[in-house]
PDB file of N, CA and C in Angstrom:
ATOM      1  N   UNK G  26      70.819  29.894  78.460  1.00 69.00           N
ATOM      2  CA  UNK G  26      71.706  31.160  79.095  1.00 69.00           C
ATOM      3  C   UNK G  26      72.149  31.961  77.917  1.00 69.00           C
ATOM      4  N   UNK G  27      72.131  33.152  78.466  1.00 85.00           N
ATOM      5  CA  UNK G  27      72.723  34.059  77.633  1.00 85.00           C
ATOM      6  C   UNK G  27      74.381  34.195  77.613  1.00 85.00           C
ATOM      7  N   UNK G  28      74.943  35.015  76.683  1.00 88.00           N
ATOM      8  CA  UNK G  28      76.293  34.909  76.769  1.00 88.00           C
ATOM      9  C   UNK G  28      77.050  35.545  77.906  1.00 88.00           C
ATOM     10  N   UNK G  29      76.322  36.746  78.387  1.00 83.00           N
ATOM     11  CA  UNK G  29      76.693  37.453  79.633  1.00 83.00           C
ATOM     12  C   UNK G  29      76.760  36.520  80.995  1.00 83.00           C
ATOM     13  N   UNK G  30      75.744  35.815  80.869  1.00 83.00           N
ATOM     14  CA  UNK G  30      75.688  34.777  82.312  1.00 83.00           C
ATOM     15  C   UNK G  30      76.694  33.647  82.135  1.00 83.00           C
ATOM     16  N   UNK G  31      77.201  33.296  80.742  1.00 85.00           N
ATOM     17  CA  UNK G  31      78.177  32.333  80.646  1.00 85.00           C
ATOM     18  C   UNK G  31      79.486  32.934  81.049  1.00 85.00           C
ATOM     19  N   UNK G  32      79.621  34.269  80.557  1.00 83.00           N
ATOM     20  CA  UNK G  32      80.766  34.900  80.783  1.00 83.00           C
ATOM     21  C   UNK G  32      80.896  34.913  82.567  1.00 83.00           C
ATOM     22  N   UNK G  33      80.047  35.723  83.246  1.00 82.00           N
ATOM     23  CA  UNK G  33      79.822  36.021  84.630  1.00 82.00           C
ATOM     24  C   UNK G  33      80.269  34.480  85.534  1.00 82.00           C
ATOM     25  N   UNK G  34      79.572  33.573  84.996  1.00 84.00           N
ATOM     26  CA  UNK G  34      79.582  32.338  85.732  1.00 84.00           C
ATOM     27  C   UNK G  34      81.076  31.841  85.844  1.00 84.00           C
ATOM     28  N   UNK G  35      82.040  32.134  85.271  1.00 84.00           N
ATOM     29  CA  UNK G  35      83.505  31.878  85.145  1.00 84.00           C
ATOM     30  C   UNK G  35      84.094  32.483  86.317  1.00 84.00           C
ATOM     31  N   UNK G  36      83.599  33.576  86.781  1.00 84.00           N
ATOM     32  CA  UNK G  36      84.395  34.538  87.524  1.00 84.00           C
ATOM     33  C   UNK G  36      83.364  34.508  88.943  1.00 84.00           C
ATOM     34  N   UNK G  37      82.319  33.959  89.159  1.00 86.00           N
ATOM     35  CA  UNK G  37      81.649  34.017  90.377  1.00 86.00           C
ATOM     36  C   UNK G  37      82.157  32.825  91.111  1.00 86.00           C
ATOM     37  N   UNK G  38      82.045  33.158  92.651  1.00 85.00           N
ATOM     38  CA  UNK G  38      82.773  32.216  93.584  1.00 85.00           C
ATOM     39  C   UNK G  38      81.779  31.341  94.225  1.00 85.00           C
ATOM     40  N   UNK G  39      82.500  30.116  94.538  1.00 85.00           N
ATOM     41  CA  UNK G  39      81.375  29.214  94.749  1.00 85.00           C
ATOM     42  C   UNK G  39      81.977  28.336  96.173  1.00 85.00           C
ATOM     43  N   UNK G  40      82.860  29.207  96.611  1.00 85.00           N
ATOM     44  CA  UNK G  40      83.561  28.520  97.889  1.00 85.00           C
ATOM     45  C   UNK G  40      83.243  29.360  98.895  1.00 85.00           C
ATOM     46  N   UNK G  41      82.187  30.141  99.266  1.00 84.00           N
ATOM     47  CA  UNK G  41      81.875  30.775 100.219  1.00 84.00           C
ATOM     48  C   UNK G  41      80.860  30.114 100.977  1.00 84.00           C
ATOM     49  N   UNK G  42      80.569  30.334 102.301  1.00 86.00           N
ATOM     50  CA  UNK G  42      79.639  29.618 102.830  1.00 86.00           C
ATOM     51  C   UNK G  42      78.443  30.568 103.020  1.00 86.00           C
ATOM     52  N   UNK G  43      77.202  29.800 103.176  1.00 90.00           N
ATOM     53  CA  UNK G  43      75.853  30.741 103.023  1.00 90.00           C
ATOM     54  C   UNK G  43      75.798  31.598 104.285  1.00 90.00           C
ATOM     55  N   UNK G  44      75.471  32.720 104.112  1.00 92.00           N
ATOM     56  CA  UNK G  44      75.151  33.539 105.110  1.00 92.00           C
ATOM     57  C   UNK G  44      73.454  34.429 105.109  1.00 92.00           C
ATOM     58  N   UNK G  45      73.268  35.034 105.980  1.00 93.00           N
ATOM     59  CA  UNK G  45      72.135  35.709 105.808  1.00 93.00           C
ATOM     60  C   UNK G  45      72.277  37.145 106.510  1.00 93.00           C
ATOM     61  N   UNK G  46      71.252  38.087 106.358  1.00 95.00           N
ATOM     62  CA  UNK G  46      70.937  39.291 106.947  1.00 95.00           C
ATOM     63  C   UNK G  46      70.915  39.116 108.500  1.00 95.00           C
ATOM     64  N   UNK G  47      71.600  39.452 109.235  1.00 94.00           N
ATOM     65  CA  UNK G  47      71.468  39.524 110.714  1.00 94.00           C
ATOM     66  C   UNK G  47      72.602  38.790 111.291  1.00 94.00           C
ATOM     67  N   UNK G  48      73.395  37.855 110.721  1.00 94.00           N
ATOM     68  CA  UNK G  48      74.281  37.004 110.844  1.00 94.00           C
ATOM     69  C   UNK G  48      75.554  38.141 111.450  1.00 94.00           C
ATOM     70  N   UNK G  49      76.305  37.726 112.142  1.00 94.00           N
ATOM     71  CA  UNK G  49      77.589  38.139 112.722  1.00 94.00           C
ATOM     72  C   UNK G  49      78.815  37.439 111.901  1.00 94.00           C
ATOM     73  N   UNK G  50      79.657  38.150 111.210  1.00 95.00           N
ATOM     74  CA  UNK G  50      80.414  37.608 110.180  1.00 95.00           C
ATOM     75  C   UNK G  50      81.742  38.394 110.524  1.00 95.00           C
ATOM     76  N   UNK G  51      82.945  37.477 110.173  1.00 97.00           N
ATOM     77  CA  UNK G  51      84.111  37.703 109.903  1.00 97.00           C
ATOM     78  C   UNK G  51      84.759  37.731 108.606  1.00 97.00           C
ATOM     79  N   UNK G  52      84.767  38.806 108.190  1.00 96.00           N
ATOM     80  CA  UNK G  52      85.350  39.119 106.446  1.00 96.00           C
ATOM     81  C   UNK G  52      86.778  39.145 106.434  1.00 96.00           C
ATOM     82  N   UNK G  53      87.471  38.211 105.985  1.00 97.00           N
ATOM     83  CA  UNK G  53      89.118  38.307 105.775  1.00 97.00           C
ATOM     84  C   UNK G  53      89.284  38.895 104.332  1.00 97.00           C
ATOM     85  N   UNK G  54      89.867  40.089 104.407  1.00 96.00           N
ATOM     86  CA  UNK G  54      89.839  40.843 103.197  1.00 96.00           C
ATOM     87  C   UNK G  54      91.508  41.194 102.927  1.00 96.00           C
ATOM     88  N   UNK G  55      91.845  40.948 101.869  1.00 96.00           N
ATOM     89  CA  UNK G  55      93.187  41.117 101.269  1.00 96.00           C
ATOM     90  C   UNK G  55      93.466  42.753 101.257  1.00 96.00           C
ATOM     91  N   UNK G  56      94.662  43.187 101.935  1.00 95.00           N
ATOM     92  CA  UNK G  56      94.801  44.561 101.693  1.00 95.00           C
ATOM     93  C   UNK G  56      96.167  44.707 101.010  1.00 95.00           C
ATOM     94  N   UNK G  57      96.544  45.585 100.266  1.00 95.00           N
ATOM     95  CA  UNK G  57      97.675  45.853  99.500  1.00 95.00           C
ATOM     96  C   UNK G  57      98.031  47.332 100.039  1.00 95.00           C
ATOM     97  N   UNK G  58      99.392  47.129 100.571  1.00 93.00           N
ATOM     98  CA  UNK G  58     100.166  48.219 101.061  1.00 93.00           C
ATOM     99  C   UNK G  58     101.449  48.387 100.316  1.00 93.00           C
ATOM    100  N   UNK G  59     101.599  49.132  99.197  1.00 94.00           N
ATOM    101  CA  UNK G  59     102.787  49.201  98.642  1.00 94.00           C
ATOM    102  C   UNK G  59     102.968  47.849  97.702  1.00 94.00           C
ATOM    103  N   UNK G  60     104.070  47.091  98.006  1.00 95.00           N
ATOM    104  CA  UNK G  60     104.536  45.981  97.289  1.00 95.00           C
ATOM    105  C   UNK G  60     103.968  44.856  98.294  1.00 95.00           C
ATOM    106  N   UNK G  61     103.740  45.089  99.544  1.00 96.00           N
ATOM    107  CA  UNK G  61     103.179  44.112 100.622  1.00 96.00           C
ATOM    108  C   UNK G  61     101.742  43.743 100.404  1.00 96.00           C
ATOM    109  N   UNK G  62     101.322  42.313 100.848  1.00 95.00           N
ATOM    110  CA  UNK G  62      99.667  42.315 100.945  1.00 95.00           C
ATOM    111  C   UNK G  62      99.881  41.394 102.295  1.00 95.00           C
ATOM    112  N   UNK G  63      98.357  41.759 102.980  1.00 96.00           N
ATOM    113  CA  UNK G  63      98.105  41.326 104.339  1.00 96.00           C
ATOM    114  C   UNK G  63      96.712  41.015 104.476  1.00 96.00           C
ATOM    115  N   UNK G  64      96.362  40.183 105.221  1.00 97.00           N
ATOM    116  CA  UNK G  64      94.939  39.986 105.545  1.00 97.00           C
ATOM    117  C   UNK G  64      94.405  40.625 106.573  1.00 97.00           C
ATOM    118  N   UNK G  65      93.381  41.551 106.466  1.00 96.00           N
ATOM    119  CA  UNK G  65      92.765  42.363 107.742  1.00 96.00           C
ATOM    120  C   UNK G  65      91.303  41.638 107.804  1.00 96.00           C
ATOM    121  N   UNK G  66      90.864  41.568 108.950  1.00 97.00           N
ATOM    122  CA  UNK G  66      89.673  41.012 109.370  1.00 97.00           C
ATOM    123  C   UNK G  66      88.694  42.031 109.727  1.00 97.00           C
ATOM    124  N   UNK G  67      87.344  42.002 109.186  1.00 97.00           N
ATOM    125  CA  UNK G  67      86.607  43.062 109.610  1.00 97.00           C
ATOM    126  C   UNK G  67      85.128  42.398 109.788  1.00 97.00           C
ATOM    127  N   UNK G  68      84.923  42.444 111.277  1.00 97.00           N
ATOM    128  CA  UNK G  68      83.933  41.819 112.036  1.00 97.00           C
ATOM    129  C   UNK G  68      82.938  42.518 112.389  1.00 97.00           C
ATOM    130  N   UNK G  69      81.635  42.189 111.894  1.00 95.00           N
ATOM    131  CA  UNK G  69      80.352  42.969 112.438  1.00 95.00           C
ATOM    132  C   UNK G  69      79.202  42.158 111.942  1.00 95.00           C
ATOM    133  N   UNK G  70      77.940  43.020 111.944  1.00 95.00           N
ATOM    134  CA  UNK G  70      76.724  42.295 111.561  1.00 95.00           C
ATOM    135  C   UNK G  70      76.326  42.740 110.075  1.00 95.00           C
ATOM    136  N   UNK G  71      75.773  41.747 109.269  1.00 96.00           N
ATOM    137  CA  UNK G  71      75.121  41.959 107.930  1.00 96.00           C
ATOM    138  C   UNK G  71      74.046  42.608 108.137  1.00 96.00           C
ATOM    139  N   UNK G  72      73.893  43.931 107.526  1.00 96.00           N
ATOM    140  CA  UNK G  72      72.807  44.750 107.723  1.00 96.00           C
ATOM    141  C   UNK G  72      71.893  44.690 106.327  1.00 96.00           C
ATOM    142  N   UNK G  73      72.710  44.016 105.315  1.00 96.00           N
ATOM    143  CA  UNK G  73      72.022  44.101 103.865  1.00 96.00           C
ATOM    144  C   UNK G  73      72.571  43.217 102.797  1.00 96.00           C
ATOM    145  N   UNK G  74      72.039  42.727 102.284  1.00 94.00           N
ATOM    146  CA  UNK G  74      72.314  41.885 100.838  1.00 94.00           C
ATOM    147  C   UNK G  74      71.798  42.493  99.471  1.00 94.00           C
ATOM    148  N   UNK G  75      72.466  42.513  98.461  1.00 93.00           N
ATOM    149  CA  UNK G  75      72.044  43.146  97.520  1.00 93.00           C
ATOM    150  C   UNK G  75      72.660  42.515  96.242  1.00 93.00           C
ATOM    151  N   UNK G  76      71.506  42.393  95.162  1.00 86.00           N
ATOM    152  CA  UNK G  76      72.128  41.794  93.960  1.00 86.00           C
ATOM    153  C   UNK G  76      71.784  40.377  93.603  1.00 86.00           C
ATOM    154  N   UNK G  77      70.955  39.928  94.616  1.00 82.00           N
ATOM    155  CA  UNK G  77      70.696  38.546  94.205  1.00 82.00           C
ATOM    156  C   UNK G  77      71.684  37.545  94.091  1.00 82.00           C
ATOM    157  N   UNK G  78      71.863  36.539  93.143  1.00 77.00           N
ATOM    158  CA  UNK G  78      72.845  35.714  93.033  1.00 77.00           C
ATOM    159  C   UNK G  78      73.926  35.985  91.971  1.00 77.00           C
ATOM    160  N   UNK G  79      73.703  37.010  91.360  1.00 81.00           N
ATOM    161  CA  UNK G  79      74.571  37.584  90.383  1.00 81.00           C
ATOM    162  C   UNK G  79      75.791  37.986  90.683  1.00 81.00           C
ATOM    163  N   UNK G  80      76.547  38.559  89.487  1.00 86.00           N
ATOM    164  CA  UNK G  80      78.104  38.972  89.699  1.00 86.00           C
ATOM    165  C   UNK G  80      78.034  40.383  90.469  1.00 86.00           C
ATOM    166  N   UNK G  81      76.798  41.125  90.557  1.00 89.00           N
ATOM    167  CA  UNK G  81      76.621  42.412  91.102  1.00 89.00           C
ATOM    168  C   UNK G  81      76.147  42.358  92.463  1.00 89.00           C
ATOM    169  N   UNK G  82      76.428  41.023  93.263  1.00 91.00           N
ATOM    170  CA  UNK G  82      75.738  40.868  94.611  1.00 91.00           C
ATOM    171  C   UNK G  82      76.730  41.486  95.591  1.00 91.00           C
ATOM    172  N   UNK G  83      76.334  42.172  96.467  1.00 94.00           N
ATOM    173  CA  UNK G  83      77.124  42.839  97.443  1.00 94.00           C
ATOM    174  C   UNK G  83      76.456  42.511  98.889  1.00 94.00           C
ATOM    175  N   UNK G  84      77.002  42.756 100.113  1.00 96.00           N
ATOM    176  CA  UNK G  84      76.649  42.795 101.132  1.00 96.00           C
ATOM    177  C   UNK G  84      77.356  43.859 102.073  1.00 96.00           C
ATOM    178  N   UNK G  85      76.483  44.446 103.045  1.00 97.00           N
ATOM    179  CA  UNK G  85      76.954  45.375 103.975  1.00 97.00           C
ATOM    180  C   UNK G  85      77.152  44.889 105.168  1.00 97.00           C
ATOM    181  N   UNK G  86      78.364  45.299 105.903  1.00 97.00           N
ATOM    182  CA  UNK G  86      78.707  44.891 107.261  1.00 97.00           C
ATOM    183  C   UNK G  86      79.008  46.035 108.050  1.00 97.00           C
ATOM    184  N   UNK G  87      78.194  46.081 109.482  1.00 96.00           N
ATOM    185  CA  UNK G  87      78.334  47.227 110.314  1.00 96.00           C
ATOM    186  C   UNK G  87      78.819  46.728 111.480  1.00 96.00           C
ATOM    187  N   UNK G  88      79.857  47.409 112.087  1.00 94.00           N
ATOM    188  CA  UNK G  88      80.243  47.341 113.186  1.00 94.00           C
ATOM    189  C   UNK G  88      80.537  48.859 114.152  1.00 94.00           C
ATOM    190  N   UNK G  89      80.779  48.673 115.500  1.00 92.00           N
ATOM    191  CA  UNK G  89      81.054  49.531 116.122  1.00 92.00           C
ATOM    192  C   UNK G  89      82.407  49.659 116.561  1.00 92.00           C
ATOM    193  N   UNK G  90      83.156  50.729 116.109  1.00 92.00           N
ATOM    194  CA  UNK G  90      84.478  50.880 116.349  1.00 92.00           C
ATOM    195  C   UNK G  90      84.921  52.137 117.212  1.00 92.00           C
ATOM    196  N   UNK G  91      85.249  51.888 118.518  1.00 92.00           N
ATOM    197  CA  UNK G  91      85.564  53.060 119.611  1.00 92.00           C
ATOM    198  C   UNK G  91      84.458  54.042 119.350  1.00 92.00           C
ATOM    199  N   UNK G  92      83.264  53.483 119.578  1.00 88.00           N
ATOM    200  CA  UNK G  92      81.913  54.230 119.485  1.00 88.00           C
ATOM    201  C   UNK G  92      81.441  54.905 118.471  1.00 88.00           C
ATOM    202  N   UNK G  93      82.108  54.541 117.057  1.00 91.00           N
ATOM    203  CA  UNK G  93      81.630  54.973 115.934  1.00 91.00           C
ATOM    204  C   UNK G  93      81.096  53.852 115.165  1.00 91.00           C
ATOM    205  N   UNK G  94      79.925  54.194 114.425  1.00 92.00           N
ATOM    206  CA  UNK G  94      79.601  53.000 113.724  1.00 92.00           C
ATOM    207  C   UNK G  94      80.370  53.233 112.287  1.00 92.00           C
ATOM    208  N   UNK G  95      80.923  51.986 111.837  1.00 95.00           N
ATOM    209  CA  UNK G  95      81.561  51.894 110.634  1.00 95.00           C
ATOM    210  C   UNK G  95      80.767  50.818 109.835  1.00 95.00           C
ATOM    211  N   UNK G  96      80.238  51.246 108.514  1.00 96.00           N
ATOM    212  CA  UNK G  96      79.879  50.322 107.669  1.00 96.00           C
ATOM    213  C   UNK G  96      80.925  50.056 106.599  1.00 96.00           C
ATOM    214  N   UNK G  97      80.813  48.932 105.788  1.00 96.00           N
ATOM    215  CA  UNK G  97      81.761  48.679 104.602  1.00 96.00           C
ATOM    216  C   UNK G  97      80.820  47.635 103.771  1.00 96.00           C
ATOM    217  N   UNK G  98      80.767  48.079 102.403  1.00 97.00           N
ATOM    218  CA  UNK G  98      80.200  47.222 101.556  1.00 97.00           C
ATOM    219  C   UNK G  98      81.266  46.534 100.865  1.00 97.00           C
ATOM    220  N   UNK G  99      80.944  45.207 100.672  1.00 95.00           N
ATOM    221  CA  UNK G  99      81.623  44.201 100.034  1.00 95.00           C
ATOM    222  C   UNK G  99      81.197  43.583  98.737  1.00 95.00           C
ATOM    223  N   UNK G 100      81.722  43.726  97.871  1.00 94.00           N
ATOM    224  CA  UNK G 100      81.027  42.884  96.599  1.00 94.00           C
ATOM    225  C   UNK G 100      81.457  41.282  96.759  1.00 94.00           C
ATOM    226  N   UNK G 101      80.223  40.588  96.803  1.00 91.00           N
ATOM    227  CA  UNK G 101      80.231  38.984  96.975  1.00 91.00           C
ATOM    228  C   UNK G 101      81.406  38.445  96.481  1.00 91.00           C
ATOM    229  N   UNK G 102      81.530  38.760  95.091  1.00 90.00           N
ATOM    230  CA  UNK G 102      82.405  37.825  94.190  1.00 90.00           C
ATOM    231  C   UNK G 102      83.672  38.607  94.144  1.00 90.00           C
ATOM    232  N   UNK G 103      84.125  39.154  94.899  1.00 90.00           N
ATOM    233  CA  UNK G 103      85.452  39.998  94.731  1.00 90.00           C
ATOM    234  C   UNK G 103      86.676  38.950  95.223  1.00 90.00           C
ATOM    235  N   UNK G 104      87.725  39.091  94.449  1.00 90.00           N
ATOM    236  CA  UNK G 104      88.823  38.391  94.514  1.00 90.00           C
ATOM    237  C   UNK G 104      89.740  38.759  96.056  1.00 90.00           C
ATOM    238  N   UNK G 105      89.355  40.128  96.525  1.00 93.00           N
ATOM    239  CA  UNK G 105      89.811  40.608  97.424  1.00 93.00           C
ATOM    240  C   UNK G 105      89.558  39.998  98.900  1.00 93.00           C
ATOM    241  N   UNK G 106      88.424  39.317  98.666  1.00 94.00           N
ATOM    242  CA  UNK G 106      87.835  38.540  99.975  1.00 94.00           C
ATOM    243  C   UNK G 106      88.329  37.290 100.027  1.00 94.00           C
ATOM    244  N   UNK G 107      89.143  36.645 101.018  1.00 94.00           N
ATOM    245  CA  UNK G 107      89.838  35.476 101.034  1.00 94.00           C
ATOM    246  C   UNK G 107      88.708  34.492 101.653  1.00 94.00           C
ATOM    247  N   UNK G 108      88.163  34.925 102.850  1.00 93.00           N
ATOM    248  CA  UNK G 108      87.156  34.050 103.700  1.00 93.00           C
ATOM    249  C   UNK G 108      85.992  34.944 104.147  1.00 93.00           C
ATOM    250  N   UNK G 109      84.838  34.091 104.395  1.00 94.00           N
ATOM    251  CA  UNK G 109      83.826  34.806 105.260  1.00 94.00           C
ATOM    252  C   UNK G 109      83.451  33.717 106.220  1.00 94.00           C
ATOM    253  N   UNK G 110      83.731  34.010 107.550  1.00 94.00           N
ATOM    254  CA  UNK G 110      83.240  33.106 108.522  1.00 94.00           C
ATOM    255  C   UNK G 110      82.074  33.529 109.386  1.00 94.00           C
ATOM    256  N   UNK G 111      81.000  32.713 109.444  1.00 94.00           N
ATOM    257  CA  UNK G 111      79.937  33.028 110.297  1.00 94.00           C
ATOM    258  C   UNK G 111      80.102  32.949 111.598  1.00 94.00           C
ATOM    259  N   UNK G 112      80.174  33.934 112.449  1.00 93.00           N
ATOM    260  CA  UNK G 112      80.394  33.714 114.144  1.00 93.00           C
ATOM    261  C   UNK G 112      79.162  33.459 114.664  1.00 93.00           C
ATOM    262  N   UNK G 113      78.048  34.248 114.576  1.00 91.00           N
ATOM    263  CA  UNK G 113      76.609  33.913 115.069  1.00 91.00           C
ATOM    264  C   UNK G 113      75.675  34.115 114.104  1.00 91.00           C
ATOM    265  N   UNK G 114      74.597  33.292 114.290  1.00 91.00           N
ATOM    266  CA  UNK G 114      73.477  33.497 113.327  1.00 91.00           C
ATOM    267  C   UNK G 114      72.371  33.873 114.078  1.00 91.00           C
ATOM    268  N   UNK G 115      71.512  34.961 113.630  1.00 91.00           N
ATOM    269  CA  UNK G 115      70.476  35.446 114.282  1.00 91.00           C
ATOM    270  C   UNK G 115      69.369  35.179 113.345  1.00 91.00           C
ATOM    271  N   UNK G 116      68.175  35.063 113.987  1.00 90.00           N
ATOM    272  CA  UNK G 116      67.032  35.311 113.084  1.00 90.00           C
ATOM    273  C   UNK G 116      66.311  36.853 113.249  1.00 90.00           C
ATOM    274  N   UNK G 117      66.214  37.444 112.121  1.00 91.00           N
ATOM    275  CA  UNK G 117      65.537  38.529 112.200  1.00 91.00           C
ATOM    276  C   UNK G 117      64.351  38.659 111.248  1.00 91.00           C
ATOM    277  N   UNK G 118      63.605  39.893 111.530  1.00 91.00           N
ATOM    278  CA  UNK G 118      62.174  39.745 110.574  1.00 91.00           C
ATOM    279  C   UNK G 118      62.017  40.491 109.594  1.00 91.00           C
ATOM    280  N   UNK G 119      63.467  40.971 109.089  1.00 92.00           N
ATOM    281  CA  UNK G 119      63.476  42.143 107.868  1.00 92.00           C
ATOM    282  C   UNK G 119      64.730  41.697 107.087  1.00 92.00           C
ATOM    283  N   UNK G 120      64.226  42.403 105.910  1.00 94.00           N
ATOM    284  CA  UNK G 120      65.336  42.094 105.018  1.00 94.00           C
ATOM    285  C   UNK G 120      66.431  43.042 105.169  1.00 94.00           C
ATOM    286  N   UNK G 121      66.322  44.123 105.653  1.00 95.00           N
ATOM    287  CA  UNK G 121      67.473  45.361 105.521  1.00 95.00           C
ATOM    288  C   UNK G 121      67.223  45.891 107.068  1.00 95.00           C
ATOM    289  N   UNK G 122      68.548  45.834 107.638  1.00 95.00           N
ATOM    290  CA  UNK G 122      68.579  46.053 109.090  1.00 95.00           C
ATOM    291  C   UNK G 122      68.989  47.501 109.226  1.00 95.00           C
ATOM    292  N   UNK G 123      68.684  48.360 108.464  1.00 94.00           N
ATOM    293  CA  UNK G 123      69.125  50.003 108.448  1.00 94.00           C
ATOM    294  C   UNK G 123      68.708  50.684 109.846  1.00 94.00           C
ATOM    295  N   UNK G 124      67.622  50.127 110.521  1.00 93.00           N
ATOM    296  CA  UNK G 124      67.207  50.626 111.639  1.00 93.00           C
ATOM    297  C   UNK G 124      68.378  50.661 112.834  1.00 93.00           C
ATOM    298  N   UNK G 125      69.449  49.928 112.607  1.00 92.00           N
ATOM    299  CA  UNK G 125      70.473  49.759 113.578  1.00 92.00           C
ATOM    300  C   UNK G 125      71.265  50.941 113.432  1.00 92.00           C
ATOM    301  N   UNK G 126      71.238  51.941 112.440  1.00 92.00           N
ATOM    302  CA  UNK G 126      72.088  53.002 112.362  1.00 92.00           C
ATOM    303  C   UNK G 126      71.667  53.683 113.525  1.00 92.00           C
ATOM    304  N   UNK G 127      70.374  54.139 114.019  1.00 92.00           N
ATOM    305  CA  UNK G 127      69.872  55.052 114.764  1.00 92.00           C
ATOM    306  C   UNK G 127      70.021  54.528 116.256  1.00 92.00           C
ATOM    307  N   UNK G 128      70.352  53.348 116.389  1.00 88.00           N
ATOM    308  CA  UNK G 128      70.303  52.809 117.698  1.00 88.00           C
ATOM    309  C   UNK G 128      71.748  52.546 118.248  1.00 88.00           C
ATOM    310  N   UNK G 129      71.950  52.706 119.562  1.00 85.00           N
ATOM    311  CA  UNK G 129      73.161  52.574 120.170  1.00 85.00           C
ATOM    312  C   UNK G 129      73.208  51.838 121.626  1.00 85.00           C
ATOM    313  N   UNK G 130      74.263  51.285 121.758  1.00 85.00           N
ATOM    314  CA  UNK G 130      74.486  50.520 123.263  1.00 85.00           C
ATOM    315  C   UNK G 130      73.680  49.099 122.994  1.00 85.00           C
ATOM    316  N   UNK G 131      73.069  48.888 124.061  1.00 86.00           N
ATOM    317  CA  UNK G 131      72.128  47.743 124.247  1.00 86.00           C
ATOM    318  C   UNK G 131      71.342  47.385 123.288  1.00 86.00           C
ATOM    319  N   UNK G 132      70.340  48.579 122.885  1.00 87.00           N
ATOM    320  CA  UNK G 132      69.762  48.571 121.804  1.00 87.00           C
ATOM    321  C   UNK G 132      70.137  48.242 120.560  1.00 87.00           C
ATOM    322  N   UNK G 133      71.175  48.159 120.095  1.00 84.00           N
ATOM    323  CA  UNK G 133      71.677  48.007 119.019  1.00 84.00           C
ATOM    324  C   UNK G 133      72.151  46.494 118.735  1.00 84.00           C
ATOM    325  N   UNK G 134      71.884  45.800 119.409  1.00 85.00           N
ATOM    326  CA  UNK G 134      72.142  44.374 119.614  1.00 85.00           C
ATOM    327  C   UNK G 134      71.206  43.437 118.864  1.00 85.00           C
ATOM    328  N   UNK G 135      71.566  42.468 118.115  1.00 85.00           N
ATOM    329  CA  UNK G 135      70.643  41.665 117.386  1.00 85.00           C
ATOM    330  C   UNK G 135      70.381  40.527 118.390  1.00 85.00           C
ATOM    331  N   UNK G 136      69.111  40.411 119.159  1.00 77.00           N
ATOM    332  CA  UNK G 136      68.969  39.551 120.139  1.00 77.00           C
ATOM    333  C   UNK G 136      68.073  38.382 119.750  1.00 77.00           C
ATOM    334  N   UNK G 137      67.847  38.100 118.545  1.00 68.00           N
ATOM    335  CA  UNK G 137      66.971  37.257 117.968  1.00 68.00           C
ATOM    336  C   UNK G 137      67.503  35.929 118.485  1.00 68.00           C
ATOM    337  N   UNK G 138      66.427  34.927 118.105  1.00 64.00           N
ATOM    338  CA  UNK G 138      66.634  33.476 118.410  1.00 64.00           C
ATOM    339  C   UNK G 138      67.953  32.922 117.744  1.00 64.00           C
ATOM    340  N   UNK G 139      68.757  32.066 118.361  1.00 59.00           N
ATOM    341  CA  UNK G 139      70.101  31.497 117.751  1.00 59.00           C
ATOM    342  C   UNK G 139      69.453  30.591 116.573  1.00 59.00           C
ATOM    343  N   UNK G 140      69.853  30.580 115.307  1.00 56.00           N
ATOM    344  CA  UNK G 140      69.673  29.502 114.237  1.00 56.00           C
ATOM    345  C   UNK G 140      70.439  28.377 114.423  1.00 56.00           C
TER     346      UNK G 140
END
């Protein structure tokens, strides 16, 4: 291992459950408002994972909120993520589900087999 990997390994999170693209997750995010902190839950489908297993790993979660698609990119090893709950697992045949952006209604559902 080189020195960069040794330094990064100290900050990597090992307490997160495994998840994959296509899963529906609840991401518990720490929100700071002034001097107060609270946990906000962002629930949606994972449409992309990037960065492999390193410190630069991130994942994109998409949900529909009041008829508008909302996407949020979370760094996997961020301290602001308190917990990631897997609500539903589906099997998909793509690594990135960007095609969901152009679909709406029932067509945008992930109907794959339950894993």
